[in-house]
Amino acid sequence: MLRAFAIVPMLAAIAINAMAQDYRYEIGAALGTSGYLGDVNRGNFMRNPGGSGGGVFRFIKDYRGAFKGSLSVATISGDSKNESYAFAGGESYSFSSTLVDMGGQVEFNFFNFGIGSKYKNLKRLTPYLTLGIGATMASCSGSTAFAMNLPMGVGVKYKLKERLNLGAELTMRKCFGDKIDGLSDLNSIKSSFAKNTDWYSLIQVSVTWEFGKRCRVCHYVE
């Protein structure tokens, strides 16, 4: 009889662990704000905040890391009248630009992210670091410019349910091009692939859904 009572909690624990499945992929949407640093704003990247939104797709490598692909649309703007310095000749300049951002990033979680077996030391909440490579298309004053960008940032993930995640992320994107604000080679200073002043930020909140169960054979996890 005592053995029967001992088996019951063991079966319950196995059932709970079996319910906490691991998934390969994650997809969802992100929404937030955007900012700009460049020739028309050299101090506060959120001085003239814009809007941003897009889609997110992740390949979940394991509990500590993931590869993310994203596509975002954002708006940025600036006005030299808000700056303490003046352009040569005393001119002023303002702009509004629409950006299309596409790229991939690697994410590193500080903790094992997930819900399930205690022996895996899974956490429902984890901060993470991210770094990647991307491309930007900017439309400003009737002209279009293209540039590669380097996204780098920090974020936090929270698992609302087994397959439903909430995230928040701040990334700064270094542009290897000098025309997302419609200005280039300001004051006759020649820019180059690596030497320019254009950056933009994305601060986004995302909701994602996991899918694609991993193959399980006995205790082996693919």
Tab-separated table of C-alpha atoms in Angstrom:
chain	number	residue	atom	x	y	z
A	1	MET	CA	0.000	0.000	0.000
A	2	LEU	CA	2.778	2.440	0.901
A	3	ARG	CA	4.457	1.697	-2.408
A	4	ALA	CA	1.244	2.543	-4.234
A	5	PHE	CA	1.079	5.927	-2.481
A	6	ALA	CA	4.709	6.575	-3.384
A	7	ILE	CA	4.131	5.780	-7.051
A	8	VAL	CA	1.274	8.293	-7.405
A	9	PRO	CA	3.401	11.496	-7.000
A	10	MET	CA	6.074	9.982	-9.223
A	11	LEU	CA	3.543	9.434	-12.012
A	12	ALA	CA	2.204	12.954	-11.522
A	13	ALA	CA	5.706	14.420	-11.871
A	14	ILE	CA	6.315	12.423	-15.039
A	15	ALA	CA	3.010	13.629	-16.485
A	16	ILE	CA	3.837	17.277	-15.743
A	17	ASN	CA	7.267	16.953	-17.350
A	18	ALA	CA	5.744	15.271	-20.402
A	19	MET	CA	3.368	18.216	-20.831
A	20	ALA	CA	6.287	20.672	-20.957
A	21	GLN	CA	7.394	20.036	-24.530
A	22	ASP	CA	10.390	21.672	-26.216
A	23	TYR	CA	9.913	23.435	-29.529
A	24	ARG	CA	12.265	24.336	-32.358
A	25	TYR	CA	10.717	27.548	-33.662
A	26	GLU	CA	9.069	30.754	-32.520
A	27	ILE	CA	7.083	33.335	-34.492
A	28	GLY	CA	5.318	36.545	-33.560
A	29	ALA	CA	4.917	40.298	-33.880
A	30	ALA	CA	6.707	43.294	-32.352
A	31	LEU	CA	5.622	46.886	-31.786
A	32	GLY	CA	7.379	49.908	-30.297
A	33	THR	CA	9.288	53.112	-30.905
A	34	SER	CA	12.336	54.155	-32.904
A	35	GLY	CA	15.047	56.786	-32.534
A	36	TYR	CA	17.867	58.404	-34.498
A	37	LEU	CA	21.419	59.655	-34.019
A	38	GLY	CA	23.217	61.439	-36.836
A	39	ASP	CA	23.963	64.773	-38.455
A	40	VAL	CA	20.703	66.303	-37.152
A	41	ASN	CA	20.774	64.756	-33.677
A	42	ARG	CA	24.063	64.084	-31.920
A	43	GLY	CA	22.934	63.753	-28.327
A	44	ASN	CA	19.630	62.057	-27.412
A	45	PHE	CA	18.508	59.231	-29.708
A	46	MET	CA	14.934	59.507	-28.381
A	47	ARG	CA	14.600	63.276	-28.897
A	48	ASN	CA	12.161	62.787	-31.797
A	49	PRO	CA	10.730	59.296	-31.269
A	50	GLY	CA	9.014	57.524	-34.132
A	51	GLY	CA	7.052	54.330	-34.406
A	52	SER	CA	8.138	50.821	-35.345
A	53	GLY	CA	6.580	47.427	-35.900
A	54	GLY	CA	7.292	44.135	-37.590
A	55	GLY	CA	7.604	40.376	-37.436
A	56	VAL	CA	9.953	38.052	-35.533
A	57	PHE	CA	11.056	34.470	-36.240
A	58	ARG	CA	13.426	32.448	-34.029
A	59	PHE	CA	15.204	29.146	-34.340
A	60	ILE	CA	15.582	27.978	-30.756
A	61	LYS	CA	18.984	26.327	-30.531
A	62	ASP	CA	18.700	25.386	-26.856
A	63	TYR	CA	17.662	26.894	-23.512
A	64	ARG	CA	20.486	29.459	-23.615
A	65	GLY	CA	20.582	30.576	-27.236
A	66	ALA	CA	18.564	31.354	-30.348
A	67	PHE	CA	18.947	32.694	-33.877
A	68	LYS	CA	16.449	35.432	-34.745
A	69	GLY	CA	15.304	36.831	-38.073
A	70	SER	CA	13.271	40.033	-38.136
A	71	LEU	CA	11.590	42.443	-40.530
A	72	SER	CA	10.651	45.883	-39.206
A	73	VAL	CA	9.318	49.172	-40.517
A	74	ALA	CA	10.196	52.339	-38.583
A	75	THR	CA	10.045	56.106	-38.894
A	76	ILE	CA	12.765	58.522	-37.797
A	77	SER	CA	12.985	62.318	-37.914
A	78	GLY	CA	15.206	65.219	-36.867
A	79	ASP	CA	15.490	68.998	-36.913
A	80	SER	CA	18.753	70.936	-36.653
A	81	LYS	CA	16.930	73.789	-34.882
A	82	ASN	CA	16.872	71.578	-31.791
A	83	GLU	CA	20.673	71.316	-31.771
A	84	SER	CA	23.151	73.615	-30.015
A	85	TYR	CA	25.510	73.650	-33.012
A	86	ALA	CA	24.877	75.236	-36.419
A	87	PHE	CA	25.517	74.015	-39.923
A	88	ALA	CA	28.042	75.840	-42.082
A	89	GLY	CA	26.488	79.042	-43.409
A	90	GLY	CA	23.817	79.004	-40.734
A	91	GLU	CA	21.443	76.758	-42.693
A	92	SER	CA	18.906	74.553	-40.964
A	93	TYR	CA	17.716	71.108	-41.941
A	94	SER	CA	14.823	68.857	-40.954
A	95	PHE	CA	13.789	65.472	-42.274
A	96	SER	CA	11.432	62.552	-41.873
A	97	SER	CA	12.449	59.112	-43.096
A	98	THR	CA	10.815	55.694	-43.337
A	99	LEU	CA	13.090	52.711	-42.758
A	100	VAL	CA	12.685	49.059	-43.700
A	101	ASP	CA	15.005	46.909	-41.592
A	102	MET	CA	15.738	43.239	-42.255
A	103	GLY	CA	18.370	41.102	-40.598
A	104	GLY	CA	19.470	38.265	-38.365
A	105	GLN	CA	20.734	38.200	-34.795
A	106	VAL	CA	22.240	35.752	-32.324
A	107	GLU	CA	20.753	35.802	-28.820
A	108	PHE	CA	22.414	34.605	-25.607
A	109	ASN	CA	20.159	34.063	-22.582
A	110	PHE	CA	21.617	34.662	-19.118
A	111	PHE	CA	19.509	31.786	-17.728
A	112	ASN	CA	18.023	28.556	-19.096
A	113	PHE	CA	14.750	29.842	-20.541
A	114	GLY	CA	11.656	27.694	-20.289
A	115	ILE	CA	9.072	25.870	-18.183
A	116	GLY	CA	9.451	22.250	-17.183
A	117	SER	CA	11.862	19.898	-15.479
A	118	LYS	CA	13.428	21.310	-12.317
A	119	TYR	CA	16.723	19.488	-12.875
A	120	LYS	CA	17.254	21.647	-15.996
A	121	ASN	CA	17.044	24.767	-13.795
A	122	LEU	CA	14.664	26.495	-16.212
A	123	LYS	CA	13.595	30.104	-15.597
A	124	ARG	CA	10.449	31.816	-16.870
A	125	LEU	CA	12.295	35.149	-16.971
A	126	THR	CA	15.714	35.848	-18.466
A	127	PRO	CA	17.656	38.851	-19.762
A	128	TYR	CA	19.695	38.334	-22.910
A	129	LEU	CA	22.302	39.942	-25.179
A	130	THR	CA	21.962	40.150	-28.951
A	131	LEU	CA	24.271	40.870	-31.892
A	132	GLY	CA	23.807	40.449	-35.631
A	133	ILE	CA	23.920	41.840	-39.152
A	134	GLY	CA	21.209	43.490	-41.215
A	135	ALA	CA	20.248	45.744	-44.097
A	136	THR	CA	18.348	49.037	-44.165
A	137	MET	CA	16.342	50.713	-46.907
A	138	ALA	CA	15.577	54.367	-46.153
A	139	SER	CA	13.079	56.581	-47.989
A	140	CYS	CA	13.602	60.292	-47.363
A	141	SER	CA	12.444	63.336	-49.383
A	142	GLY	CA	11.666	61.257	-52.442
A	143	SER	CA	15.025	59.476	-52.528
A	144	THR	CA	15.935	55.934	-51.485
A	145	ALA	CA	19.172	54.795	-49.839
A	146	PHE	CA	20.485	51.351	-48.888
A	147	ALA	CA	22.983	50.452	-46.179
A	148	MET	CA	24.199	47.482	-44.172
A	149	ASN	CA	23.737	47.766	-40.415
A	150	LEU	CA	25.106	46.181	-37.250
A	151	PRO	CA	22.385	45.605	-34.600
A	152	MET	CA	23.490	45.235	-30.978
A	153	GLY	CA	21.416	45.334	-27.841
A	154	VAL	CA	19.803	43.841	-24.763
A	155	GLY	CA	16.439	42.364	-24.008
A	156	VAL	CA	14.322	40.367	-21.595
A	157	LYS	CA	12.008	37.380	-22.182
A	158	TYR	CA	9.143	36.137	-20.027
A	159	LYS	CA	7.284	32.870	-20.617
A	160	LEU	CA	3.583	33.556	-20.125
A	161	LYS	CA	2.650	29.938	-20.867
A	162	GLU	CA	4.407	26.849	-22.179
A	163	ARG	CA	4.407	28.137	-25.788
A	164	LEU	CA	3.564	31.829	-25.351
A	165	ASN	CA	6.358	34.364	-24.727
A	166	LEU	CA	6.489	38.078	-23.984
A	167	GLY	CA	9.664	40.028	-24.806
A	168	ALA	CA	11.113	43.537	-24.693
A	169	GLU	CA	14.254	44.584	-26.561
A	170	LEU	CA	16.416	47.659	-27.129
A	171	THR	CA	18.805	47.566	-30.082
A	172	MET	CA	21.054	50.216	-31.557
A	173	ARG	CA	21.830	49.827	-35.249
A	174	LYS	CA	25.101	51.199	-36.633
A	175	CYS	CA	24.627	52.007	-40.329
A	176	PHE	CA	27.475	51.484	-42.786
A	177	GLY	CA	26.111	54.288	-44.925
A	178	ASP	CA	25.406	57.988	-44.417
A	179	LYS	CA	22.093	58.731	-46.113
A	180	ILE	CA	19.230	57.453	-43.960
A	181	ASP	CA	18.585	61.076	-42.922
A	182	GLY	CA	18.964	62.404	-46.475
A	183	LEU	CA	22.338	63.997	-45.661
A	184	SER	CA	25.754	62.819	-46.781
A	185	ASP	CA	29.305	64.198	-46.600
A	186	LEU	CA	28.204	67.073	-44.349
A	187	ASN	CA	30.560	70.098	-44.364
A	188	SER	CA	32.518	68.415	-47.195
A	189	ILE	CA	33.744	65.680	-44.815
A	190	LYS	CA	33.823	62.514	-46.894
A	191	SER	CA	32.099	59.502	-45.345
A	192	SER	CA	33.025	55.889	-45.999
A	193	PHE	CA	31.670	52.388	-45.394
A	194	ALA	CA	32.776	52.442	-41.767
A	195	LYS	CA	33.133	56.176	-41.069
A	196	ASN	CA	29.767	57.913	-40.854
A	197	THR	CA	27.391	59.283	-38.239
A	198	ASP	CA	24.081	57.479	-38.793
A	199	TRP	CA	22.585	55.249	-36.095
A	200	TYR	CA	19.012	54.337	-35.251
A	201	SER	CA	17.353	52.481	-32.406
A	202	LEU	CA	14.412	50.122	-32.055
A	203	ILE	CA	12.662	49.646	-28.721
A	204	GLN	CA	10.051	46.937	-29.180
A	205	VAL	CA	7.736	44.693	-27.204
A	206	SER	CA	6.996	41.324	-28.804
A	207	VAL	CA	4.554	38.462	-28.368
A	208	THR	CA	5.643	35.125	-29.848
A	209	TRP	CA	4.305	31.567	-30.176
A	210	GLU	CA	6.464	28.432	-30.209
A	211	PHE	CA	5.859	25.542	-32.616
A	212	GLY	CA	7.572	22.507	-34.145
A	213	LYS	CA	8.090	19.920	-31.407
A	214	ARG	CA	11.566	18.475	-31.085
A	215	CYS	CA	11.925	14.755	-31.755
A	216	ARG	CA	12.070	12.727	-28.531
A	217	VAL	CA	13.307	9.136	-28.376
A	218	CYS	CA	13.443	7.803	-24.794
A	219	HIS	CA	15.682	10.279	-22.933
A	220	TYR	CA	17.335	11.572	-26.105
A	221	VAL	CA	16.404	15.109	-27.156
A	222	GLU	CA	17.299	16.066	-30.706
